[in-house]
DNA sequence: GAGTGGTCTAGACCACGGT
DNA sequence: CCGTGGTCTAGACCACTCG
């Protein structure tokens, strides 16, 4: 008697733990506050550290927590909305562009890039590295591939690389008339170089936004941008940078 | 001599494993093929099962693998592109809509939904459940919130719920003139109900697309759609459903 | 019932950030 | 140096699918 058939479908411990922690975060913690360390928390809940970590990992994936080795686990601020699909399409580097050019190199296109550009594998492309910062934090790293035929009059400047060269490539790109662009978003994990730029560990979850820019009937540029999935919410809209208030119906269960 | 300072920055085992497996998938396996089980694979690579699983988890996150309890691990097909931001904005349920209405209910708006709708918490809303299928597989589950004031002339039909009611709500919605819409995409984990509909375990990674539909100067509808992050690539574009060939510069390192 | 992936444990050591 | 999170091990049991 009294054994009311609870747990007839017992949910995993880490799942329940996640729920409990999530509620505690809402009610008992403030943004930026540091949590007890993993060993203490595990002991407090009577589970192994690995189990606790499984719960923390999910909460970090959902943008509720931020963990840094050697430092601790802190309560994350709400995700920042970053505008990705602007109403009026524009070339990278156009007025008002939020990206910052970092570097530039000229080389033959890797096979995958050549395929996306629909050119031959021998085509020379400028590879422009750019980074995007929001609220003082790096949120995205981008590789922008510009085939040589899109910027035919570039030779004026002879610096082979560096930010100045990158800006020159972008400036030349403006001379073409942009006819359209197609983007896609998918989940990925950060490569080592992107992870470094995003201040995360390799393998961290990222939202990969790939864009093809169309001009003169072909693909004039191609970009792969990786956004921190833990801190970013990508916004697409025809009403500009509208503030969307909160995650309604928070995806945590 | 000969100790050429390799591994001065030793990368984690699971990371190396992931790379090795990823290359093996490209060269030695075909889509749909089943891999050896986790215990065998772990033994073959001389690591603990947990370490192997860490590598498999990442590959699954990247959409390279599909694992199902009681069945095995199979090589996943390339992600399907699903169009999310169409060039001409349209109401949910308009002609050509790819969603299928499942159910409908009328109740007071939960606090989070009321906030997103910018209404009072007491506002009555129709909650329409819809699902989206692509290539025979469920790819997304949606909750669409339609406040009662957006569909004032609905009372003709008296069925309180069910697919027919859902379609009636959508039909009434078409009478308003759509003035704009704003969407955002972020990473989340599937709630239990969504997971079931998506044929995944609770907590599976999903891309959460929230959209606010604007009409008559206010928010006329609000939708939260969760897409399977492992199998979907969300496409936004002004050139229709353009086929983007492959992941170039695959995010695996 | 046999075999699969999913959960969980109780340890150990490592890499990193601050002191 | 210490404390943090990150990696790794060698087991165990459970939930599910299928023949």
Short mmCIF file of C-alpha atoms (C1' of nucleotides) in Angstrom, two decimals:
data_model
loop_
_atom_site.label_atom_id
_atom_site.label_comp_id
_atom_site.label_asym_id
_atom_site.label_seq_id
_atom_site.Cartn_x
_atom_site.Cartn_y
_atom_site.Cartn_z
CA UNK A 1 0.00 0.00 0.00
CA UNK A 2 1.25 3.46 -0.78
CA UNK A 3 3.45 2.12 -3.54
CA UNK A 4 1.45 4.09 -6.05
CA UNK A 5 3.06 2.62 -9.13
CA UNK A 6 5.23 5.66 -9.43
CA UNK A 7 8.12 5.26 -11.84
CA UNK A 8 6.35 2.68 -13.90
CA UNK A 9 8.25 4.31 -16.73
CA UNK A 10 11.21 5.58 -14.74
CA UNK A 11 12.80 8.52 -16.45
CA UNK A 12 16.58 8.53 -16.49
CA UNK A 13 18.30 10.07 -13.50
CA UNK A 14 20.14 12.65 -15.58
CA UNK A 15 16.86 13.77 -17.11
CA UNK A 16 15.21 14.29 -13.77
CA UNK A 17 18.36 15.96 -12.55
CA UNK A 18 18.27 18.34 -15.48
CA UNK A 19 14.71 19.31 -14.65
CA UNK A 20 15.53 19.92 -11.02
CA UNK A 21 18.60 21.97 -11.85
CA UNK A 22 16.72 23.93 -14.47
CA UNK A 23 14.09 24.95 -11.96
CA UNK A 24 16.74 25.82 -9.43
CA UNK A 25 18.44 28.04 -12.00
CA UNK A 26 15.20 29.90 -12.59
CA UNK A 27 14.42 30.47 -8.95
CA UNK A 28 17.62 30.48 -6.94
CA UNK A 29 20.39 31.76 -9.16
CA UNK A 30 21.20 34.93 -11.01
CA UNK A 31 23.00 35.34 -14.32
CA UNK A 32 26.74 35.02 -13.93
CA UNK A 33 26.56 33.29 -10.58
CA UNK A 34 28.85 30.30 -10.24
CA UNK A 35 27.46 26.92 -9.27
CA UNK A 36 29.06 24.50 -6.83
CA UNK A 37 31.66 22.32 -8.53
CA UNK A 38 30.70 19.06 -10.19
CA UNK A 39 32.02 16.80 -7.44
CA UNK A 40 30.04 18.63 -4.78
CA UNK A 41 26.89 18.75 -6.86
CA UNK A 42 27.11 15.05 -7.66
CA UNK A 43 27.51 14.22 -3.98
CA UNK A 44 24.63 16.49 -3.06
CA UNK A 45 22.29 14.71 -5.47
CA UNK A 46 23.67 11.28 -4.68
CA UNK A 47 24.77 10.43 -8.20
CA UNK A 48 28.02 9.71 -9.93
CA UNK A 49 29.85 12.64 -11.39
CA UNK A 50 29.35 11.31 -14.92
CA UNK A 51 25.59 11.33 -14.43
CA UNK A 52 25.61 14.87 -13.14
CA UNK A 53 27.76 15.88 -16.08
CA UNK A 54 25.21 14.46 -18.50
CA UNK A 55 22.62 16.80 -17.02
CA UNK A 56 24.99 19.78 -17.11
CA UNK A 57 25.89 19.05 -20.73
CA UNK A 58 22.26 19.25 -21.77
CA UNK A 59 21.73 22.48 -19.87
CA UNK A 60 24.82 23.93 -21.54
CA UNK A 61 23.50 22.81 -24.93
CA UNK A 62 20.30 24.69 -24.18
CA UNK A 63 22.25 27.81 -23.34
CA UNK A 64 21.40 27.81 -19.65
CA UNK A 65 24.91 27.18 -18.35
CA UNK A 66 28.43 28.03 -19.30
CA UNK A 67 31.33 25.84 -18.18
CA UNK A 68 34.99 26.67 -18.39
CA UNK A 69 37.83 24.40 -17.45
CA UNK A 70 39.86 25.70 -14.54
CA UNK A 71 37.15 28.20 -13.67
CA UNK A 72 33.78 26.64 -12.99
CA UNK A 73 30.18 26.50 -14.11
CA UNK A 74 28.22 29.72 -14.34
CA UNK A 75 24.65 30.66 -15.12
CA UNK A 76 24.50 31.86 -18.72
CA UNK A 77 22.67 35.00 -19.82
CA UNK A 78 19.80 34.59 -22.29
CA UNK A 79 20.93 33.91 -25.81
CA UNK A 80 21.69 36.93 -27.92
CA UNK A 81 19.72 37.32 -31.11
CA UNK A 82 22.00 37.79 -34.10
CA UNK A 83 20.49 38.92 -37.37
CA UNK A 84 21.37 36.61 -40.22
CA UNK A 85 18.82 37.08 -42.96
CA UNK A 86 18.46 40.77 -43.56
CA UNK A 87 15.52 42.00 -45.55
CA UNK A 88 17.56 43.76 -48.23
CA UNK A 89 20.25 41.41 -49.38
CA UNK A 90 23.71 42.86 -49.50
CA UNK A 91 27.21 41.77 -50.27
CA UNK A 92 29.55 40.88 -47.47
CA UNK A 93 31.44 43.99 -46.51
CA UNK A 94 28.70 46.38 -47.60
CA UNK A 95 27.87 49.40 -45.49
CA UNK A 96 26.56 48.34 -42.11
CA UNK A 97 28.15 44.91 -42.24
CA UNK A 98 28.70 43.59 -38.73
CA UNK A 99 31.65 41.39 -39.68
CA UNK A 100 35.27 42.24 -39.22
CA UNK A 101 37.81 41.10 -41.79
CA UNK A 102 40.70 39.24 -40.23
CA UNK A 103 42.80 37.81 -43.01
CA UNK A 104 42.90 36.80 -46.63
CA UNK A 105 44.69 34.24 -48.76
CA UNK A 106 44.67 33.27 -52.42
CA UNK A 107 44.84 29.61 -53.38
CA UNK A 108 43.24 26.92 -55.48
CA UNK A 109 39.79 25.99 -54.22
CA UNK A 110 39.52 22.84 -52.10
CA UNK A 111 37.32 20.26 -53.78
CA UNK A 112 34.30 20.87 -51.53
CA UNK A 113 34.43 24.62 -52.10
CA UNK A 114 34.83 24.21 -55.83
CA UNK A 115 31.76 22.01 -55.87
CA UNK A 116 29.70 24.58 -53.97
CA UNK A 117 30.89 27.31 -56.31
CA UNK A 118 30.16 25.10 -59.29
CA UNK A 119 33.55 25.83 -60.79
CA UNK A 120 36.40 23.58 -61.74
CA UNK A 121 38.65 22.34 -58.96
CA UNK A 122 41.55 24.39 -60.33
CA UNK A 123 39.80 27.73 -59.87
CA UNK A 124 41.73 30.26 -57.77
CA UNK A 125 39.75 31.66 -54.86
CA UNK A 126 40.36 34.35 -52.30
CA UNK A 127 39.63 32.98 -48.85
CA UNK A 128 38.62 35.75 -46.49
CA UNK A 129 38.48 35.04 -42.79
CA UNK A 130 36.07 37.19 -40.82
CA UNK A 131 34.81 37.26 -37.28
CA UNK A 132 31.69 38.60 -35.67
CA UNK A 133 31.40 40.02 -32.19
CA UNK A 134 28.27 40.79 -30.24
CA UNK A 135 28.04 42.29 -26.78
CA UNK A 136 31.81 41.98 -26.46
CA UNK A 137 31.78 38.24 -27.07
CA UNK A 138 32.86 36.44 -30.24
CA UNK A 139 29.78 34.78 -31.70
CA UNK A 140 30.81 33.59 -35.12
CA UNK A 141 33.73 32.82 -37.40
CA UNK A 142 33.39 32.82 -41.16
CA UNK A 143 35.29 31.67 -44.19
CA UNK A 144 34.24 33.57 -47.30
CA UNK A 145 35.34 32.17 -50.63
CA UNK A 146 35.53 34.63 -53.50
CA UNK A 147 36.60 33.17 -56.83
CA UNK A 148 39.13 35.25 -58.74
CA UNK A 149 36.67 35.84 -61.58
CA UNK A 150 34.37 37.75 -59.23
CA UNK A 151 37.01 40.37 -58.49
CA UNK A 152 38.90 40.76 -61.78
CA UNK A 153 40.30 44.24 -61.13
CA UNK A 154 41.89 43.46 -57.80
CA UNK A 155 45.59 43.62 -58.68
CA UNK A 156 46.00 47.26 -57.70
CA UNK A 157 47.12 46.42 -54.22
CA UNK A 158 50.02 44.04 -54.02
CA UNK A 159 49.89 42.99 -50.39
CA UNK A 160 49.26 39.26 -50.69
CA UNK A 161 47.41 38.84 -47.43
CA UNK A 162 46.28 40.55 -44.25
CA UNK A 163 43.15 42.50 -43.26
CA UNK A 164 43.79 45.26 -45.78
CA UNK A 165 43.83 42.73 -48.59
CA UNK A 166 40.62 41.20 -47.25
CA UNK A 167 38.89 44.55 -47.29
CA UNK A 168 40.11 45.15 -50.82
CA UNK A 169 38.55 41.90 -51.98
CA UNK A 170 35.25 42.81 -50.33
CA UNK A 171 35.35 46.27 -51.87
CA UNK A 172 35.83 44.85 -55.33
CA UNK A 173 32.91 42.52 -54.77
CA UNK A 174 30.54 45.48 -54.37
CA UNK A 175 31.01 46.27 -58.06
CA UNK A 176 28.93 43.27 -59.05
CA UNK A 177 25.19 43.43 -58.89
CA UNK A 178 23.87 40.96 -56.35
CA UNK A 179 21.03 38.96 -57.84
CA UNK A 180 20.11 36.73 -54.95
CA UNK A 181 21.36 34.62 -52.10
CA UNK A 182 20.51 31.27 -50.59
CA UNK A 183 21.35 30.26 -47.06
CA UNK A 184 21.00 27.14 -45.00
CA UNK A 185 21.42 26.42 -41.31
CA UNK A 186 22.48 23.14 -39.80
CA UNK A 187 24.01 21.79 -36.64
CA UNK A 188 27.72 21.02 -36.60
CA UNK A 189 30.65 20.80 -34.27
CA UNK A 190 33.42 23.33 -34.19
CA UNK A 191 36.68 22.55 -35.93
CA UNK A 192 39.80 23.26 -33.93
CA UNK A 193 40.48 26.62 -35.59
CA UNK A 194 36.92 27.88 -35.29
CA UNK A 195 36.73 26.69 -31.71
CA UNK A 196 39.78 28.74 -30.84
CA UNK A 197 38.30 31.87 -32.37
CA UNK A 198 34.98 31.29 -30.61
CA UNK A 199 36.67 30.69 -27.26
CA UNK A 200 35.29 27.17 -26.99
CA UNK A 201 36.70 23.65 -27.03
CA UNK A 202 36.92 21.77 -30.32
CA UNK A 203 33.73 19.87 -30.98
CA UNK A 204 31.54 22.48 -29.34
CA UNK A 205 28.09 22.67 -30.95
CA UNK A 206 27.76 25.34 -33.62
CA UNK A 207 25.13 26.51 -36.05
CA UNK A 208 26.64 26.43 -39.51
CA UNK A 209 25.21 29.00 -41.89
CA UNK A 210 26.26 28.49 -45.49
CA UNK A 211 25.39 31.13 -48.04
CA UNK A 212 25.76 31.30 -51.78
CA UNK A 213 25.75 34.74 -53.37
CA UNK A 214 24.49 34.92 -56.94
CA UNK A 215 25.60 37.47 -59.51
CA UNK A 216 25.96 37.48 -63.28
CA UNK A 217 24.14 34.19 -63.48
CA UNK A 218 26.60 32.25 -61.41
CA UNK A 219 27.81 31.85 -57.86
CA UNK A 220 29.97 34.86 -57.15
CA UNK A 221 30.86 34.07 -53.55
CA UNK A 222 30.31 31.37 -51.00
CA UNK A 223 30.47 31.64 -47.24
CA UNK A 224 30.51 29.22 -44.35
CA UNK A 225 29.85 30.89 -41.01
CA UNK A 226 29.87 29.00 -37.72
CA UNK A 227 27.92 30.51 -34.83
CA UNK A 228 28.21 29.46 -31.20
CA UNK A 229 25.09 27.39 -30.67
CA UNK A 230 25.15 27.84 -26.91
CA UNK A 231 25.01 31.62 -26.92
CA UNK A 232 23.30 32.54 -30.20
CA UNK A 233 19.79 32.69 -31.55
CA UNK A 234 19.81 33.39 -35.27
CA UNK A 235 17.09 35.77 -36.36
CA UNK A 236 15.55 36.00 -39.81
CA UNK A 237 12.94 38.58 -40.42
CA UNK A 238 11.46 41.22 -42.63
CA UNK A 239 11.03 43.65 -39.79
CA UNK A 240 14.67 44.36 -39.09
CA UNK A 241 16.38 43.54 -35.85
CA UNK A 242 13.25 43.07 -33.87
CA UNK A 243 13.73 42.13 -30.29
CA UNK A 244 12.12 38.82 -29.51
CA UNK A 245 11.76 38.77 -25.80
CA UNK A 246 12.26 35.32 -24.39
CA UNK A 247 12.29 31.67 -25.23
CA UNK A 248 8.68 30.90 -24.74
CA UNK A 249 7.89 27.30 -23.99
CA UNK A 250 11.50 26.69 -23.07
CA UNK A 251 12.68 23.54 -24.76
CA UNK A 252 13.72 21.96 -21.50
CA UNK A 253 11.06 19.58 -20.44
CA UNK B 1 66.17 10.05 -31.20
CA UNK B 2 63.14 9.52 -33.32
CA UNK B 3 60.90 10.83 -30.56
CA UNK B 4 59.86 13.69 -32.77
CA UNK B 5 57.91 15.54 -30.14
CA UNK B 6 54.71 14.13 -31.46
CA UNK B 7 51.72 14.57 -29.19
CA UNK B 8 53.12 17.67 -27.56
CA UNK B 9 49.49 18.73 -27.54
CA UNK B 10 47.87 15.31 -27.51
CA UNK B 11 44.37 15.48 -28.85
CA UNK B 12 41.74 13.52 -26.94
CA UNK B 13 41.28 9.92 -27.91
CA UNK B 14 37.63 10.36 -28.77
CA UNK B 15 38.50 13.22 -31.08
CA UNK B 16 41.05 11.17 -32.95
CA UNK B 17 38.61 8.29 -33.03
CA UNK B 18 35.97 10.49 -34.51
CA UNK B 19 38.33 11.53 -37.29
CA UNK B 20 39.30 7.95 -38.06
CA UNK B 21 35.69 6.80 -38.08
CA UNK B 22 34.63 9.73 -40.21
CA UNK B 23 37.20 8.86 -42.86
CA UNK B 24 36.20 5.22 -42.71
CA UNK B 25 32.58 6.22 -43.25
CA UNK B 26 33.52 8.16 -46.34
CA UNK B 27 35.61 5.44 -47.88
CA UNK B 28 34.43 2.07 -46.65
CA UNK B 29 30.74 2.33 -45.91
CA UNK B 30 27.60 3.06 -47.85
CA UNK B 31 24.47 4.85 -46.68
CA UNK B 32 22.26 2.60 -44.59
CA UNK B 33 24.98 0.09 -43.84
CA UNK B 34 25.14 -1.00 -40.22
CA UNK B 35 28.35 -0.66 -38.24
CA UNK B 36 29.75 -3.24 -35.83
CA UNK B 37 28.27 -2.87 -32.38
CA UNK B 38 29.77 -0.55 -29.80
CA UNK B 39 31.47 -3.26 -27.75
CA UNK B 40 33.21 -4.70 -30.77
CA UNK B 41 34.22 -1.30 -32.09
CA UNK B 42 35.60 -0.27 -28.71
CA UNK B 43 37.64 -3.46 -28.48
CA UNK B 44 38.89 -3.04 -32.02
CA UNK B 45 40.19 0.45 -31.27
CA UNK B 46 41.44 -0.50 -27.82
CA UNK B 47 39.34 2.02 -25.90
CA UNK B 48 36.60 1.86 -23.32
CA UNK B 49 33.07 1.75 -24.60
CA UNK B 50 32.31 5.15 -23.08
CA UNK B 51 35.13 6.71 -25.09
CA UNK B 52 33.93 5.15 -28.30
CA UNK B 53 30.44 6.36 -27.53
CA UNK B 54 31.71 9.91 -27.18
CA UNK B 55 33.00 9.72 -30.74
CA UNK B 56 29.78 8.18 -32.04
CA UNK B 57 27.72 10.85 -30.30
CA UNK B 58 29.57 13.59 -32.12
CA UNK B 59 29.20 11.84 -35.45
CA UNK B 60 25.50 11.46 -34.81
CA UNK B 61 25.26 15.15 -33.92
CA UNK B 62 26.87 15.94 -37.26
CA UNK B 63 24.32 13.82 -39.07
CA UNK B 64 26.79 11.14 -40.16
CA UNK B 65 25.34 8.29 -38.09
CA UNK B 66 22.00 7.14 -36.84
CA UNK B 67 21.73 4.98 -33.74
CA UNK B 68 18.68 3.13 -32.55
CA UNK B 69 18.40 1.13 -29.39
CA UNK B 70 17.83 -2.55 -29.98
CA UNK B 71 18.80 -2.19 -33.62
CA UNK B 72 22.26 -0.80 -34.15
CA UNK B 73 24.24 2.05 -35.64
CA UNK B 74 23.79 2.84 -39.31
CA UNK B 75 25.36 5.25 -41.75
CA UNK B 76 23.03 8.21 -42.18
CA UNK B 77 22.07 9.68 -45.54
CA UNK B 78 23.01 13.31 -46.20
CA UNK B 79 20.81 15.79 -44.43
CA UNK B 80 17.63 16.78 -46.20
CA UNK B 81 17.18 20.44 -46.95
CA UNK B 82 13.86 21.72 -45.65
CA UNK B 83 12.66 25.12 -46.78
CA UNK B 84 11.80 27.38 -43.87
CA UNK B 85 11.96 30.95 -45.06
CA UNK B 86 10.00 31.15 -48.27
CA UNK B 87 10.38 34.21 -50.45
CA UNK B 88 6.69 35.14 -50.41
CA UNK B 89 5.48 35.06 -46.85
CA UNK B 90 2.29 33.18 -46.29
CA UNK B 91 0.05 32.16 -43.46
CA UNK B 92 0.33 28.69 -42.03
CA UNK B 93 -2.12 26.48 -43.87
CA UNK B 94 -2.05 28.52 -47.08
CA UNK B 95 -1.97 26.76 -50.41
CA UNK B 96 1.19 24.73 -50.79
CA UNK B 97 1.81 24.47 -47.08
CA UNK B 98 3.89 21.39 -46.31
CA UNK B 99 2.53 20.97 -42.80
CA UNK B 100 -0.18 18.59 -41.76
CA UNK B 101 -2.64 19.57 -39.06
CA UNK B 102 -2.87 17.01 -36.29
CA UNK B 103 -4.99 18.46 -33.55
CA UNK B 104 -6.34 21.60 -31.99
CA UNK B 105 -7.31 22.81 -28.55
CA UNK B 106 -8.63 26.03 -27.06
CA UNK B 107 -7.32 27.23 -23.73
CA UNK B 108 -5.86 30.20 -21.87
CA UNK B 109 -2.37 31.03 -23.08
CA UNK B 110 0.52 29.80 -20.96
CA UNK B 111 2.57 32.68 -19.57
CA UNK B 112 5.44 32.25 -22.02
CA UNK B 113 3.11 32.20 -25.02
CA UNK B 114 1.17 35.20 -23.79
CA UNK B 115 4.43 37.10 -23.49
CA UNK B 116 5.44 36.24 -27.04
CA UNK B 117 2.02 37.24 -28.31
CA UNK B 118 2.18 40.43 -26.30
CA UNK B 119 -1.27 39.83 -24.91
CA UNK B 120 -2.56 39.47 -21.40
CA UNK B 121 -2.08 36.12 -19.71
CA UNK B 122 -5.82 35.50 -19.74
CA UNK B 123 -6.13 35.58 -23.52
CA UNK B 124 -7.71 32.49 -25.05
CA UNK B 125 -5.61 30.87 -27.77
CA UNK B 126 -6.16 28.03 -30.18
CA UNK B 127 -3.21 25.67 -30.02
CA UNK B 128 -2.78 23.82 -33.30
CA UNK B 129 -0.44 20.86 -33.44
CA UNK B 130 1.07 20.16 -36.82
CA UNK B 131 3.70 17.82 -38.16
CA UNK B 132 5.95 17.90 -41.15
CA UNK B 133 7.18 14.92 -43.11
CA UNK B 134 9.92 14.83 -45.70
CA UNK B 135 11.03 11.83 -47.72
CA UNK B 136 8.77 9.65 -45.61
CA UNK B 137 10.43 10.65 -42.35
CA UNK B 138 9.01 12.99 -39.70
CA UNK B 139 11.27 16.03 -39.61
CA UNK B 140 9.45 18.54 -37.47
CA UNK B 141 6.70 19.05 -34.92
CA UNK B 142 5.03 22.40 -34.41
CA UNK B 143 2.81 24.14 -31.95
CA UNK B 144 0.98 27.05 -33.51
CA UNK B 145 -0.73 29.50 -31.19
CA UNK B 146 -3.59 31.51 -32.65
CA UNK B 147 -5.23 33.97 -30.28
CA UNK B 148 -9.01 34.01 -30.41
CA UNK B 149 -9.06 37.61 -31.64
CA UNK B 150 -7.29 36.56 -34.83
CA UNK B 151 -10.10 34.22 -35.84
CA UNK B 152 -13.26 35.97 -34.62
CA UNK B 153 -15.70 34.24 -36.95
CA UNK B 154 -14.74 30.71 -36.10
CA UNK B 155 -17.78 29.54 -34.17
CA UNK B 156 -19.54 28.07 -37.20
CA UNK B 157 -18.12 24.65 -36.60
CA UNK B 158 -18.75 23.25 -33.17
CA UNK B 159 -16.28 20.38 -33.03
CA UNK B 160 -14.08 21.45 -30.12
CA UNK B 161 -10.92 19.70 -31.28
CA UNK B 162 -9.41 17.37 -33.88
CA UNK B 163 -7.78 17.89 -37.26
CA UNK B 164 -10.93 19.32 -38.82
CA UNK B 165 -11.05 22.02 -36.18
CA UNK B 166 -7.37 22.74 -36.73
CA UNK B 167 -7.94 23.22 -40.44
CA UNK B 168 -10.87 25.49 -39.69
CA UNK B 169 -8.67 27.70 -37.53
CA UNK B 170 -6.05 27.91 -40.27
CA UNK B 171 -8.70 28.70 -42.85
CA UNK B 172 -10.03 31.57 -40.79
CA UNK B 173 -6.51 32.90 -40.39
CA UNK B 174 -6.24 33.41 -44.16
CA UNK B 175 -8.83 36.17 -43.94
CA UNK B 176 -6.32 38.48 -42.28
CA UNK B 177 -3.74 40.27 -44.34
CA UNK B 178 -0.27 39.12 -43.38
CA UNK B 179 1.97 42.12 -42.84
CA UNK B 180 5.22 40.42 -41.97
CA UNK B 181 6.89 37.67 -40.07
CA UNK B 182 9.97 37.26 -37.94
CA UNK B 183 11.70 33.99 -37.28
CA UNK B 184 14.59 32.82 -35.20
CA UNK B 185 16.53 29.58 -35.04
CA UNK B 186 18.27 28.18 -32.02
CA UNK B 187 19.51 24.89 -30.67
CA UNK B 188 17.38 23.02 -28.18
CA UNK B 189 16.67 19.57 -26.91
CA UNK B 190 13.48 17.72 -27.65
CA UNK B 191 10.77 17.59 -25.02
CA UNK B 192 9.25 14.19 -24.41
CA UNK B 193 6.18 14.81 -26.60
CA UNK B 194 8.13 16.25 -29.51
CA UNK B 195 10.69 13.47 -29.27
CA UNK B 196 7.97 10.90 -29.62
CA UNK B 197 6.59 12.54 -32.72
CA UNK B 198 10.06 12.86 -34.22
CA UNK B 199 10.90 9.24 -33.47
CA UNK B 200 13.82 10.20 -31.25
CA UNK B 201 14.68 9.94 -27.57
CA UNK B 202 13.84 12.84 -25.28
CA UNK B 203 16.70 15.29 -25.17
CA UNK B 204 17.68 14.73 -28.78
CA UNK B 205 19.13 17.86 -30.38
CA UNK B 206 16.61 19.92 -32.31
CA UNK B 207 16.59 23.20 -34.19
CA UNK B 208 13.85 25.34 -32.73
CA UNK B 209 12.29 27.77 -35.20
CA UNK B 210 10.02 30.33 -33.60
CA UNK B 211 7.98 32.59 -35.82
CA UNK B 212 5.76 35.55 -35.11
CA UNK B 213 3.17 36.45 -37.72
CA UNK B 214 2.16 40.09 -37.87
CA UNK B 215 -1.22 41.36 -38.98
CA UNK B 216 -3.37 44.35 -38.13
CA UNK B 217 -0.50 45.90 -36.23
CA UNK B 218 -0.14 43.13 -33.75
CA UNK B 219 1.00 39.56 -33.43
CA UNK B 220 -1.70 37.44 -35.00
CA UNK B 221 -0.08 34.06 -34.54
CA UNK B 222 2.98 32.51 -32.99
CA UNK B 223 4.61 29.24 -33.82
CA UNK B 224 7.30 27.07 -32.25
CA UNK B 225 8.57 24.37 -34.60
CA UNK B 226 11.19 21.82 -33.59
CA UNK B 227 13.19 20.20 -36.37
CA UNK B 228 15.37 17.12 -36.00
CA UNK B 229 18.86 18.57 -35.93
CA UNK B 230 20.50 15.31 -36.95
CA UNK B 231 18.63 14.90 -40.22
CA UNK B 232 17.67 18.43 -41.27
CA UNK B 233 19.32 21.38 -42.92
CA UNK B 234 17.06 24.41 -42.82
CA UNK B 235 17.16 26.45 -46.00
CA UNK B 236 16.37 30.13 -46.37
CA UNK B 237 16.54 31.67 -49.76
CA UNK B 238 15.05 33.92 -52.37
CA UNK B 239 15.54 31.43 -55.16
CA UNK B 240 13.08 28.83 -54.05
CA UNK B 241 14.03 25.33 -53.05
CA UNK B 242 17.43 25.35 -54.61
CA UNK B 243 19.42 22.20 -54.18
CA UNK B 244 22.64 22.84 -52.35
CA UNK B 245 24.80 19.91 -53.13
CA UNK B 246 26.93 18.94 -50.20
CA UNK B 247 28.38 20.12 -46.95
CA UNK B 248 31.51 21.67 -48.20
CA UNK B 249 34.31 21.89 -45.70
CA UNK B 250 32.57 19.35 -43.57
CA UNK B 251 32.49 20.57 -39.99
CA UNK B 252 34.26 17.52 -38.72
CA UNK B 253 37.89 18.35 -38.29
"C1'" DG C 1 16.18 -14.98 -25.54
"C1'" DA C 2 19.89 -12.83 -27.76
"C1'" DG C 3 21.81 -8.64 -29.13
"C1'" DT C 4 21.62 -3.76 -29.47
"C1'" DG C 5 22.24 0.96 -27.72
"C1'" DG C 6 21.12 3.77 -23.22
"C1'" DT C 7 22.15 4.63 -18.40
"C1'" DC C 8 24.99 4.53 -14.35
"C1'" DT C 9 28.90 3.81 -11.16
"C1'" DA C 10 33.35 4.77 -8.62
"C1'" DG C 11 37.15 5.48 -9.36
"C1'" DA C 12 41.69 7.71 -11.97
"C1'" DC C 13 44.52 11.09 -14.33
"C1'" DC C 14 45.02 15.30 -17.29
"C1'" DA C 15 44.82 20.30 -18.90
"C1'" DC C 16 43.84 24.61 -17.70
"C1'" DG C 17 43.03 29.07 -14.88
"C1'" DG C 18 43.98 31.41 -11.18
"C1'" DT C 19 46.87 32.04 -6.63
"C1'" DC D 1 50.32 25.35 -6.15
"C1'" DC D 2 45.27 24.11 -5.82
"C1'" DG D 3 40.71 23.68 -7.67
"C1'" DT D 4 38.16 23.48 -11.78
"C1'" DG D 5 36.11 21.02 -15.66
"C1'" DG D 6 37.68 17.43 -19.42
"C1'" DT D 7 38.98 12.74 -20.47
"C1'" DC D 8 39.14 7.86 -19.68
"C1'" DT D 9 38.48 3.22 -17.68
"C1'" DA D 10 36.16 -1.36 -16.69
"C1'" DG D 11 32.81 -2.83 -15.26
"C1'" DA D 12 27.24 -3.32 -14.37
"C1'" DC D 13 22.36 -3.25 -15.36
"C1'" DC D 14 18.31 -1.62 -18.10
"C1'" DA D 15 15.10 -0.85 -22.20
"C1'" DC D 16 14.29 -1.90 -26.53
"C1'" DT D 17 13.87 -4.65 -31.08
"C1'" DC D 18 13.62 -8.65 -33.46
"C1'" DG D 19 13.66 -13.45 -34.75
#
